[in-house]
Amino acid sequence: MSYVIGVDLGTSAVKTVLVNREGKVAFEASEAYPLYQPKAGYSEQNPEDWVEQTLVSLRKLLEVSGVHPSEIEGLSFSGQMHGLVLVDAEGKPLRNAILWNDTRTTAQCHRIEKVLDGKLLSIARNRALEGFTLPKILWVQENEPELLQQAALFLLPKDYVRYRLTGDYAMDYSDAAGTLLLDVAGKQWSTEIAEAFELPVSLCPRLVESFEEVGTLLPQIADQTGLAAATKVYAGGADNACGAIGAGILSEGQTMCSIGTSGVVLSYEERKDLDFEGKVHFFNHGEKDAFYIMGVTLAAGYSLSWFKDTFAADKSFDVLLQGIDAIPAGSNGLLFTPYIVGERTPHPDANIRGSFIGMDAGHKLEHFGRAVMEGITFSLRESIDILRNAGKTVNEVISIGGGAKNEAWLQMQADVFNATIVKLESEQGPAMGAAMLAAYGCGWFPSLQECAAAFIRPAKSYAPNPETVAAYDGLFALYQDVYGQTRSLNDRLEAYR
Ligand SMILES: Nc1ncnc2c1ncn2[C@@H]1O[C@H](COP(=O)(O)OP(=O)(O)O)[C@@H](O)[C@H]1O
Ligand SMILES: O=C(CO)[C@@H](O)[C@H](O)COP(=O)(O)O
């Protein structure tokens, strides 16, 4: 039997999957790592933690599977997007990585918008948002200039891990699109943007396709993991591009919802000349010359894990969420907004914070749990509505990510989005997408579409219930009011954070 491996470098953990030629996940492993929040708005990880835990996860995957290393033909990556890893000439990280959900860069975003004005949208195809990489580079330029001077390259999280596994530096288009330094439609680094901020283009790594072979494993990595040094490594892609591949979002009209640490509503796009005025992100796909648009909730699964860790740390997700389906839609008048680290879509606002509105003496832990899930899902509905208002039909949504493990949440998505929700055999969309990039790269299939047809199997679907849809429509209108009603309160509260 032959296999490929998909490695998904998520925000909460690295997940590895061993996939056979039929697309069956034969084994999976996962190792968590910490997130550092030294100040409000800061979010960092230590790149060494990613490397160590990836190696542990690969070793465990091999041990539990009992598969002979020679049977593993290829390996590829999916990674949390935008995080800045600055390395020196020896490939050593100069500081902790500044992550996608770090919002310290509002001033740098204003600088980018001011300097580039309309050029930013026409070249990079996206607005300057705190989470993207260029604002983070500018933050280092302004606050830690001596570090930027020592930097030989900037990398994104999975590119750094891949470098440590292969010794090769590269970045694929789907991840490069999230830096704001890429000419997205032209598929090259924008010297115009780099020069506008006095950044040498030599800081940008070589660009590759997601399915491109970039090398094999270093001998010491083969020793540490038990994999063969001859295992071929394919570049991989941004986690959302890989999630889209793993969910089969490979042609027009298909929509995905991912509830991981962040939440994403994503739709395939062939046309590179479409202008969404920066309301949604517009990025290169992992498939050649294709694109996707997406809206992002900064703290989707993260809101639920924050809630669990803060108020019910001793409970598992399954225990915490037991019984929430017995509570009516609307959690008996309790409304939550998931802005606990600021927001992106549709409110690019680093300063907004979350709220529980309507707390009543009768509310119990399970009402709060349900309200958190509803608030997250309402936030994703805002992105669904942007797609619908742009003329896209959204009748069916493939749901992936940790949130897809919970049946009640899948039904809630159907009722809040008024669309059929499809759950796949494996909710590991990004890791599966990475495995598919390796399978396609190895030549198992002539196209990613054919790989998707063979690998992706729906497990169950959830139809919207018209009564609950109507109830949620009313609540959604209330939810949408909360942002405007709490914005200035949060501006005044900032001084106390
Ligand atoms: N059993 C579960 N039920 C509901 N949600 C869950 C469950 N397990 C995990 N989650 C949610 O999934 C999130 C993690 O999803 P995952 O896709 O692994 O994230 P990432 O790729 O960002 O590391 C958690 O923050 C949590 O909110
Ligand atoms: O910032 C974005 C997309 O623009 C996030 O979606 C990150 O890519 C993190 O993903 P998860 O860890 O939540 O999967």
PDB file of N, CA, C and O in Angstrom, residues 7-75:
ATOM      1  N   VAL A   7       0.278  17.503   6.847  1.00  0.00           N
ATOM      2  CA  VAL A   7       0.610  18.126   8.144  1.00  0.00           C
ATOM      3  C   VAL A   7      -0.119  19.459   8.197  1.00  0.00           C
ATOM      4  O   VAL A   7       0.091  20.308   7.334  1.00  0.00           O
ATOM      5  N   ASP A   8      -0.993  19.640   9.187  1.00  0.00           N
ATOM      6  CA  ASP A   8      -1.684  20.929   9.330  1.00  0.00           C
ATOM      7  C   ASP A   8      -1.161  21.635  10.570  1.00  0.00           C
ATOM      8  O   ASP A   8      -1.441  21.227  11.698  1.00  0.00           O
ATOM      9  N   LEU A   9      -0.417  22.719  10.341  1.00  0.00           N
ATOM     10  CA  LEU A   9       0.130  23.502  11.446  1.00  0.00           C
ATOM     11  C   LEU A   9      -0.927  24.523  11.865  1.00  0.00           C
ATOM     12  O   LEU A   9      -0.974  25.645  11.354  1.00  0.00           O
ATOM     13  N   GLY A  10      -1.826  24.100  12.754  1.00  0.00           N
ATOM     14  CA  GLY A  10      -2.916  24.970  13.199  1.00  0.00           C
ATOM     15  C   GLY A  10      -2.444  25.925  14.285  1.00  0.00           C
ATOM     16  O   GLY A  10      -1.255  25.952  14.628  1.00  0.00           O
ATOM     17  N   THR A  11      -3.369  26.681  14.832  1.00  0.00           N
ATOM     18  CA  THR A  11      -3.015  27.623  15.896  1.00  0.00           C
ATOM     19  C   THR A  11      -3.014  26.916  17.241  1.00  0.00           C
ATOM     20  O   THR A  11      -2.195  27.213  18.109  1.00  0.00           O
ATOM     21  N   SER A  12      -3.942  25.958  17.401  1.00  0.00           N
ATOM     22  CA  SER A  12      -4.019  25.269  18.693  1.00  0.00           C
ATOM     23  C   SER A  12      -3.076  24.062  18.725  1.00  0.00           C
ATOM     24  O   SER A  12      -2.591  23.690  19.781  1.00  0.00           O
ATOM     25  N   ALA A  13      -2.832  23.443  17.576  1.00  0.00           N
ATOM     26  CA  ALA A  13      -2.062  22.198  17.551  1.00  0.00           C
ATOM     27  C   ALA A  13      -1.620  21.889  16.126  1.00  0.00           C
ATOM     28  O   ALA A  13      -2.164  22.428  15.166  1.00  0.00           O
ATOM     29  N   VAL A  14      -0.640  20.969  16.019  1.00  0.00           N
ATOM     30  CA  VAL A  14      -0.291  20.442  14.699  1.00  0.00           C
ATOM     31  C   VAL A  14      -1.004  19.097  14.566  1.00  0.00           C
ATOM     32  O   VAL A  14      -1.043  18.303  15.505  1.00  0.00           O
ATOM     33  N   LYS A  15      -1.656  18.899  13.403  1.00  0.00           N
ATOM     34  CA  LYS A  15      -2.351  17.628  13.174  1.00  0.00           C
ATOM     35  C   LYS A  15      -1.704  16.957  11.972  1.00  0.00           C
ATOM     36  O   LYS A  15      -1.457  17.623  10.963  1.00  0.00           O
ATOM     37  N   THR A  16      -1.451  15.662  12.081  1.00  0.00           N
ATOM     38  CA  THR A  16      -0.875  14.934  10.948  1.00  0.00           C
ATOM     39  C   THR A  16      -1.827  13.799  10.570  1.00  0.00           C
ATOM     40  O   THR A  16      -2.403  13.149  11.455  1.00  0.00           O
ATOM     41  N   VAL A  17      -2.017  13.589   9.279  1.00  0.00           N
ATOM     42  CA  VAL A  17      -2.868  12.482   8.825  1.00  0.00           C
ATOM     43  C   VAL A  17      -2.105  11.629   7.813  1.00  0.00           C
ATOM     44  O   VAL A  17      -1.369  12.151   6.975  1.00  0.00           O
ATOM     45  N   LEU A  18      -2.295  10.319   7.938  1.00  0.00           N
ATOM     46  CA  LEU A  18      -1.704   9.371   7.000  1.00  0.00           C
ATOM     47  C   LEU A  18      -2.847   8.872   6.123  1.00  0.00           C
ATOM     48  O   LEU A  18      -3.806   8.275   6.620  1.00  0.00           O
ATOM     49  N   VAL A  19      -2.743   9.151   4.827  1.00  0.00           N
ATOM     50  CA  VAL A  19      -3.878   8.902   3.932  1.00  0.00           C
ATOM     51  C   VAL A  19      -3.464   7.887   2.865  1.00  0.00           C
ATOM     52  O   VAL A  19      -2.390   8.012   2.263  1.00  0.00           O
ATOM     53  N   ASN A  20      -4.330   6.884   2.624  1.00  0.00           N
ATOM     54  CA  ASN A  20      -3.977   5.877   1.614  1.00  0.00           C
ATOM     55  C   ASN A  20      -4.511   6.271   0.228  1.00  0.00           C
ATOM     56  O   ASN A  20      -5.130   7.329   0.070  1.00  0.00           O
ATOM     57  N   ARG A  21      -4.294   5.433  -0.749  1.00  0.00           N
ATOM     58  CA  ARG A  21      -4.645   5.766  -2.141  1.00  0.00           C
ATOM     59  C   ARG A  21      -6.133   5.937  -2.366  1.00  0.00           C
ATOM     60  O   ARG A  21      -6.562   6.524  -3.359  1.00  0.00           O
ATOM     61  N   GLU A  22      -6.948   5.389  -1.457  1.00  0.00           N
ATOM     62  CA  GLU A  22      -8.408   5.564  -1.574  1.00  0.00           C
ATOM     63  C   GLU A  22      -8.873   6.841  -0.871  1.00  0.00           C
ATOM     64  O   GLU A  22     -10.064   7.130  -0.830  1.00  0.00           O
ATOM     65  N   GLY A  23      -7.948   7.567  -0.262  1.00  0.00           N
ATOM     66  CA  GLY A  23      -8.323   8.794   0.440  1.00  0.00           C
ATOM     67  C   GLY A  23      -8.801   8.534   1.851  1.00  0.00           C
ATOM     68  O   GLY A  23      -9.405   9.401   2.482  1.00  0.00           O
ATOM     69  N   LYS A  24      -8.563   7.348   2.359  1.00  0.00           N
ATOM     70  CA  LYS A  24      -8.982   6.997   3.720  1.00  0.00           C
ATOM     71  C   LYS A  24      -7.912   7.482   4.697  1.00  0.00           C
ATOM     72  O   LYS A  24      -6.718   7.246   4.477  1.00  0.00           O
ATOM     73  N   VAL A  25      -8.344   8.182   5.754  1.00  0.00           N
ATOM     74  CA  VAL A  25      -7.389   8.582   6.790  1.00  0.00           C
ATOM     75  C   VAL A  25      -7.097   7.338   7.622  1.00  0.00           C
ATOM     76  O   VAL A  25      -7.915   6.905   8.436  1.00  0.00           O
ATOM     77  N   ALA A  26      -5.919   6.722   7.382  1.00  0.00           N
ATOM     78  CA  ALA A  26      -5.587   5.470   8.068  1.00  0.00           C
ATOM     79  C   ALA A  26      -5.248   5.735   9.529  1.00  0.00           C
ATOM     80  O   ALA A  26      -5.640   4.976  10.411  1.00  0.00           O
ATOM     81  N   PHE A  27      -4.515   6.831   9.782  1.00  0.00           N
ATOM     82  CA  PHE A  27      -4.143   7.198  11.154  1.00  0.00           C
ATOM     83  C   PHE A  27      -4.022   8.709  11.232  1.00  0.00           C
ATOM     84  O   PHE A  27      -3.717   9.361  10.250  1.00  0.00           O
ATOM     85  N   GLU A  28      -4.263   9.236  12.440  1.00  0.00           N
ATOM     86  CA  GLU A  28      -4.013  10.661  12.640  1.00  0.00           C
ATOM     87  C   GLU A  28      -3.404  10.887  14.008  1.00  0.00           C
ATOM     88  O   GLU A  28      -3.570  10.069  14.918  1.00  0.00           O
ATOM     89  N   ALA A  29      -2.656  11.978  14.138  1.00  0.00           N
ATOM     90  CA  ALA A  29      -2.028  12.307  15.422  1.00  0.00           C
ATOM     91  C   ALA A  29      -2.067  13.820  15.575  1.00  0.00           C
ATOM     92  O   ALA A  29      -2.216  14.553  14.595  1.00  0.00           O
ATOM     93  N   SER A  30      -1.960  14.278  16.816  1.00  0.00           N
ATOM     94  CA  SER A  30      -2.050  15.714  17.055  1.00  0.00           C
ATOM     95  C   SER A  30      -1.232  16.089  18.288  1.00  0.00           C
ATOM     96  O   SER A  30      -1.228  15.353  19.268  1.00  0.00           O
ATOM     97  N   GLU A  31      -0.528  17.184  18.215  1.00  0.00           N
ATOM     98  CA  GLU A  31       0.248  17.668  19.362  1.00  0.00           C
ATOM     99  C   GLU A  31      -0.001  19.163  19.522  1.00  0.00           C
ATOM    100  O   GLU A  31       0.126  19.927  18.564  1.00  0.00           O
ATOM    101  N   ALA A  32      -0.337  19.585  20.739  1.00  0.00           N
ATOM    102  CA  ALA A  32      -0.662  21.002  20.986  1.00  0.00           C
ATOM    103  C   ALA A  32       0.597  21.802  21.332  1.00  0.00           C
ATOM    104  O   ALA A  32       1.632  21.222  21.667  1.00  0.00           O
ATOM    105  N   TYR A  33       0.501  23.119  21.188  1.00  0.00           N
ATOM    106  CA  TYR A  33       1.584  24.009  21.642  1.00  0.00           C
ATOM    107  C   TYR A  33       0.961  25.282  22.206  1.00  0.00           C
ATOM    108  O   TYR A  33      -0.177  25.627  21.896  1.00  0.00           O
ATOM    109  N   PRO A  34       1.743  25.996  23.019  1.00  0.00           N
ATOM    110  CA  PRO A  34       1.140  27.170  23.686  1.00  0.00           C
ATOM    111  C   PRO A  34       1.056  28.399  22.784  1.00  0.00           C
ATOM    112  O   PRO A  34       1.775  28.522  21.784  1.00  0.00           O
ATOM    113  N   LEU A  35       0.172  29.298  23.203  1.00  0.00           N
ATOM    114  CA  LEU A  35      -0.008  30.600  22.546  1.00  0.00           C
ATOM    115  C   LEU A  35       0.363  31.622  23.610  1.00  0.00           C
ATOM    116  O   LEU A  35      -0.068  31.497  24.756  1.00  0.00           O
ATOM    117  N   TYR A  36       1.193  32.595  23.256  1.00  0.00           N
ATOM    118  CA  TYR A  36       1.606  33.595  24.248  1.00  0.00           C
ATOM    119  C   TYR A  36       0.894  34.913  23.989  1.00  0.00           C
ATOM    120  O   TYR A  36       0.915  35.416  22.864  1.00  0.00           O
ATOM    121  N   GLN A  37       0.259  35.450  25.039  1.00  0.00           N
ATOM    122  CA  GLN A  37      -0.423  36.740  24.919  1.00  0.00           C
ATOM    123  C   GLN A  37       0.117  37.696  25.983  1.00  0.00           C
ATOM    124  O   GLN A  37      -0.553  37.973  26.976  1.00  0.00           O
ATOM    125  N   PRO A  38       1.365  38.185  25.783  1.00  0.00           N
ATOM    126  CA  PRO A  38       1.985  38.996  26.835  1.00  0.00           C
ATOM    127  C   PRO A  38       1.260  40.305  27.115  1.00  0.00           C
ATOM    128  O   PRO A  38       1.417  40.867  28.200  1.00  0.00           O
ATOM    129  N   LYS A  39       0.481  40.808  26.167  1.00  0.00           N
ATOM    130  CA  LYS A  39      -0.276  42.055  26.357  1.00  0.00           C
ATOM    131  C   LYS A  39      -1.590  41.904  25.620  1.00  0.00           C
ATOM    132  O   LYS A  39      -1.682  41.097  24.682  1.00  0.00           O
ATOM    133  N   ALA A  40      -2.608  42.734  25.974  1.00  0.00           N
ATOM    134  CA  ALA A  40      -3.870  42.694  25.227  1.00  0.00           C
ATOM    135  C   ALA A  40      -3.568  42.978  23.761  1.00  0.00           C
ATOM    136  O   ALA A  40      -2.838  43.924  23.441  1.00  0.00           O
ATOM    137  N   GLY A  41      -4.088  42.150  22.879  1.00  0.00           N
ATOM    138  CA  GLY A  41      -3.892  42.358  21.440  1.00  0.00           C
ATOM    139  C   GLY A  41      -2.685  41.620  20.886  1.00  0.00           C
ATOM    140  O   GLY A  41      -2.532  41.500  19.677  1.00  0.00           O
ATOM    141  N   TYR A  42      -1.780  41.122  21.750  1.00  0.00           N
ATOM    142  CA  TYR A  42      -0.599  40.411  21.278  1.00  0.00           C
ATOM    143  C   TYR A  42      -0.901  38.914  21.195  1.00  0.00           C
ATOM    144  O   TYR A  42      -1.611  38.375  22.037  1.00  0.00           O
ATOM    145  N   SER A  43      -0.356  38.236  20.198  1.00  0.00           N
ATOM    146  CA  SER A  43      -0.525  36.790  20.078  1.00  0.00           C
ATOM    147  C   SER A  43       0.705  36.225  19.371  1.00  0.00           C
ATOM    148  O   SER A  43       0.971  36.551  18.207  1.00  0.00           O
ATOM    149  N   GLU A  44       1.467  35.426  20.096  1.00  0.00           N
ATOM    150  CA  GLU A  44       2.742  34.935  19.550  1.00  0.00           C
ATOM    151  C   GLU A  44       2.896  33.440  19.795  1.00  0.00           C
ATOM    152  O   GLU A  44       2.270  32.882  20.693  1.00  0.00           O
ATOM    153  N   GLN A  45       3.726  32.801  18.979  1.00  0.00           N
ATOM    154  CA  GLN A  45       4.127  31.422  19.245  1.00  0.00           C
ATOM    155  C   GLN A  45       5.619  31.298  18.992  1.00  0.00           C
ATOM    156  O   GLN A  45       6.202  32.092  18.233  1.00  0.00           O
ATOM    157  N   ASN A  46       6.209  30.263  19.625  1.00  0.00           N
ATOM    158  CA  ASN A  46       7.630  30.021  19.445  1.00  0.00           C
ATOM    159  C   ASN A  46       7.801  29.028  18.283  1.00  0.00           C
ATOM    160  O   ASN A  46       7.362  27.886  18.384  1.00  0.00           O
ATOM    161  N   PRO A  47       8.434  29.440  17.183  1.00  0.00           N
ATOM    162  CA  PRO A  47       8.580  28.547  16.024  1.00  0.00           C
ATOM    163  C   PRO A  47       9.210  27.203  16.384  1.00  0.00           C
ATOM    164  O   PRO A  47       8.929  26.187  15.750  1.00  0.00           O
ATOM    165  N   GLU A  48      10.074  27.193  17.427  1.00  0.00           N
ATOM    166  CA  GLU A  48      10.711  25.936  17.831  1.00  0.00           C
ATOM    167  C   GLU A  48       9.635  24.955  18.323  1.00  0.00           C
ATOM    168  O   GLU A  48       9.756  23.740  18.102  1.00  0.00           O
ATOM    169  N   ASP A  49       8.584  25.464  18.988  1.00  0.00           N
ATOM    170  CA  ASP A  49       7.488  24.591  19.452  1.00  0.00           C
ATOM    171  C   ASP A  49       6.813  23.902  18.266  1.00  0.00           C
ATOM    172  O   ASP A  49       6.471  22.723  18.327  1.00  0.00           O
ATOM    173  N   TRP A  50       6.620  24.654  17.175  1.00  0.00           N
ATOM    174  CA  TRP A  50       5.985  24.048  15.981  1.00  0.00           C
ATOM    175  C   TRP A  50       6.825  22.889  15.474  1.00  0.00           C
ATOM    176  O   TRP A  50       6.301  21.826  15.141  1.00  0.00           O
ATOM    177  N   VAL A  51       8.161  23.146  15.384  1.00  0.00           N
ATOM    178  CA  VAL A  51       9.048  22.128  14.807  1.00  0.00           C
ATOM    179  C   VAL A  51       9.051  20.892  15.703  1.00  0.00           C
ATOM    180  O   VAL A  51       8.840  19.763  15.235  1.00  0.00           O
ATOM    181  N   GLU A  52       9.276  21.121  17.018  1.00  0.00           N
ATOM    182  CA  GLU A  52       9.338  19.982  17.951  1.00  0.00           C
ATOM    183  C   GLU A  52       8.064  19.146  17.891  1.00  0.00           C
ATOM    184  O   GLU A  52       8.107  17.920  17.800  1.00  0.00           O
ATOM    185  N   GLN A  53       6.901  19.816  17.944  1.00  0.00           N
ATOM    186  CA  GLN A  53       5.645  19.075  18.004  1.00  0.00           C
ATOM    187  C   GLN A  53       5.310  18.419  16.662  1.00  0.00           C
ATOM    188  O   GLN A  53       4.690  17.361  16.633  1.00  0.00           O
ATOM    189  N   THR A  54       5.742  19.023  15.577  1.00  0.00           N
ATOM    190  CA  THR A  54       5.538  18.381  14.269  1.00  0.00           C
ATOM    191  C   THR A  54       6.338  17.074  14.214  1.00  0.00           C
ATOM    192  O   THR A  54       5.834  16.036  13.767  1.00  0.00           O
ATOM    193  N   LEU A  55       7.566  17.129  14.709  1.00  0.00           N
ATOM    194  CA  LEU A  55       8.399  15.920  14.680  1.00  0.00           C
ATOM    195  C   LEU A  55       7.813  14.838  15.587  1.00  0.00           C
ATOM    196  O   LEU A  55       7.744  13.663  15.211  1.00  0.00           O
ATOM    197  N   VAL A  56       7.314  15.254  16.775  1.00  0.00           N
ATOM    198  CA  VAL A  56       6.695  14.277  17.699  1.00  0.00           C
ATOM    199  C   VAL A  56       5.480  13.657  17.022  1.00  0.00           C
ATOM    200  O   VAL A  56       5.280  12.434  17.032  1.00  0.00           O
ATOM    201  N   SER A  57       4.663  14.512  16.406  1.00  0.00           N
ATOM    202  CA  SER A  57       3.428  14.025  15.783  1.00  0.00           C
ATOM    203  C   SER A  57       3.731  13.057  14.632  1.00  0.00           C
ATOM    204  O   SER A  57       3.090  12.003  14.502  1.00  0.00           O
ATOM    205  N   LEU A  58       4.742  13.383  13.824  1.00  0.00           N
ATOM    206  CA  LEU A  58       5.105  12.493  12.710  1.00  0.00           C
ATOM    207  C   LEU A  58       5.625  11.159  13.236  1.00  0.00           C
ATOM    208  O   LEU A  58       5.275  10.095  12.717  1.00  0.00           O
ATOM    209  N   ARG A  59       6.438  11.234  14.306  1.00  0.00           N
ATOM    210  CA  ARG A  59       6.984   9.987  14.852  1.00  0.00           C
ATOM    211  C   ARG A  59       5.852   9.098  15.368  1.00  0.00           C
ATOM    212  O   ARG A  59       5.790   7.909  15.100  1.00  0.00           O
ATOM    213  N   LYS A  60       4.889   9.742  16.096  1.00  0.00           N
ATOM    214  CA  LYS A  60       3.759   8.961  16.647  1.00  0.00           C
ATOM    215  C   LYS A  60       2.914   8.371  15.521  1.00  0.00           C
ATOM    216  O   LYS A  60       2.445   7.243  15.606  1.00  0.00           O
ATOM    217  N   LEU A  61       2.717   9.162  14.473  1.00  0.00           N
ATOM    218  CA  LEU A  61       1.906   8.700  13.342  1.00  0.00           C
ATOM    219  C   LEU A  61       2.513   7.424  12.754  1.00  0.00           C
ATOM    220  O   LEU A  61       1.813   6.450  12.468  1.00  0.00           O
ATOM    221  N   LEU A  62       3.830   7.452  12.628  1.00  0.00           N
ATOM    222  CA  LEU A  62       4.514   6.301  12.060  1.00  0.00           C
ATOM    223  C   LEU A  62       4.477   5.100  13.004  1.00  0.00           C
ATOM    224  O   LEU A  62       4.247   3.963  12.583  1.00  0.00           O
ATOM    225  N   GLU A  63       4.673   5.386  14.303  1.00  0.00           N
ATOM    226  CA  GLU A  63       4.683   4.302  15.295  1.00  0.00           C
ATOM    227  C   GLU A  63       3.327   3.606  15.373  1.00  0.00           C
ATOM    228  O   GLU A  63       3.232   2.387  15.297  1.00  0.00           O
ATOM    229  N   VAL A  64       2.237   4.418  15.509  1.00  0.00           N
ATOM    230  CA  VAL A  64       0.914   3.778  15.687  1.00  0.00           C
ATOM    231  C   VAL A  64       0.464   3.072  14.417  1.00  0.00           C
ATOM    232  O   VAL A  64      -0.230   2.057  14.479  1.00  0.00           O
ATOM    233  N   SER A  65       0.869   3.586  13.260  1.00  0.00           N
ATOM    234  CA  SER A  65       0.370   2.989  12.016  1.00  0.00           C
ATOM    235  C   SER A  65       1.091   1.683  11.688  1.00  0.00           C
ATOM    236  O   SER A  65       0.517   0.805  11.043  1.00  0.00           O
ATOM    237  N   GLY A  66       2.357   1.603  12.105  1.00  0.00           N
ATOM    238  CA  GLY A  66       3.140   0.420  11.758  1.00  0.00           C
ATOM    239  C   GLY A  66       3.474   0.350  10.275  1.00  0.00           C
ATOM    240  O   GLY A  66       3.986  -0.667   9.783  1.00  0.00           O
ATOM    241  N   VAL A  67       3.204   1.430   9.548  1.00  0.00           N
ATOM    242  CA  VAL A  67       3.479   1.452   8.100  1.00  0.00           C
ATOM    243  C   VAL A  67       4.989   1.545   7.861  1.00  0.00           C
ATOM    244  O   VAL A  67       5.701   2.248   8.597  1.00  0.00           O
ATOM    245  N   HIS A  68       5.489   0.853   6.857  1.00  0.00           N
ATOM    246  CA  HIS A  68       6.916   0.931   6.553  1.00  0.00           C
ATOM    247  C   HIS A  68       7.210   2.281   5.890  1.00  0.00           C
ATOM    248  O   HIS A  68       6.470   2.706   5.001  1.00  0.00           O
ATOM    249  N   PRO A  69       8.289   2.982   6.328  1.00  0.00           N
ATOM    250  CA  PRO A  69       8.567   4.316   5.779  1.00  0.00           C
ATOM    251  C   PRO A  69       8.622   4.363   4.252  1.00  0.00           C
ATOM    252  O   PRO A  69       8.260   5.374   3.643  1.00  0.00           O
ATOM    253  N   SER A  70       9.053   3.250   3.634  1.00  0.00           N
ATOM    254  CA  SER A  70       9.170   3.267   2.164  1.00  0.00           C
ATOM    255  C   SER A  70       7.797   3.336   1.486  1.00  0.00           C
ATOM    256  O   SER A  70       7.700   3.638   0.299  1.00  0.00           O
ATOM    257  N   GLU A  71       6.728   3.040   2.264  1.00  0.00           N
ATOM    258  CA  GLU A  71       5.375   3.098   1.675  1.00  0.00           C
ATOM    259  C   GLU A  71       4.842   4.536   1.612  1.00  0.00           C
ATOM    260  O   GLU A  71       3.812   4.801   1.008  1.00  0.00           O
ATOM    261  N   ILE A  72       5.540   5.452   2.304  1.00  0.00           N
ATOM    262  CA  ILE A  72       5.055   6.856   2.328  1.00  0.00           C
ATOM    263  C   ILE A  72       5.731   7.633   1.206  1.00  0.00           C
ATOM    264  O   ILE A  72       6.936   7.891   1.243  1.00  0.00           O
ATOM    265  N   GLU A  73       4.940   7.982   0.205  1.00  0.00           N
ATOM    266  CA  GLU A  73       5.531   8.570  -1.006  1.00  0.00           C
ATOM    267  C   GLU A  73       5.783  10.066  -0.893  1.00  0.00           C
ATOM    268  O   GLU A  73       6.685  10.596  -1.526  1.00  0.00           O
ATOM    269  N   GLY A  74       4.914  10.756  -0.160  1.00  0.00           N
ATOM    270  CA  GLY A  74       5.076  12.209  -0.128  1.00  0.00           C
ATOM    271  C   GLY A  74       4.423  12.819   1.081  1.00  0.00           C
ATOM    272  O   GLY A  74       3.589  12.200   1.752  1.00  0.00           O
ATOM    273  N   LEU A  75       4.801  14.066   1.341  1.00  0.00           N
ATOM    274  CA  LEU A  75       4.297  14.780   2.509  1.00  0.00           C
ATOM    275  C   LEU A  75       4.098  16.240   2.116  1.00  0.00           C
ATOM    276  O   LEU A  75       4.882  16.786   1.331  1.00  0.00           O
TER     277      LEU A  75
END
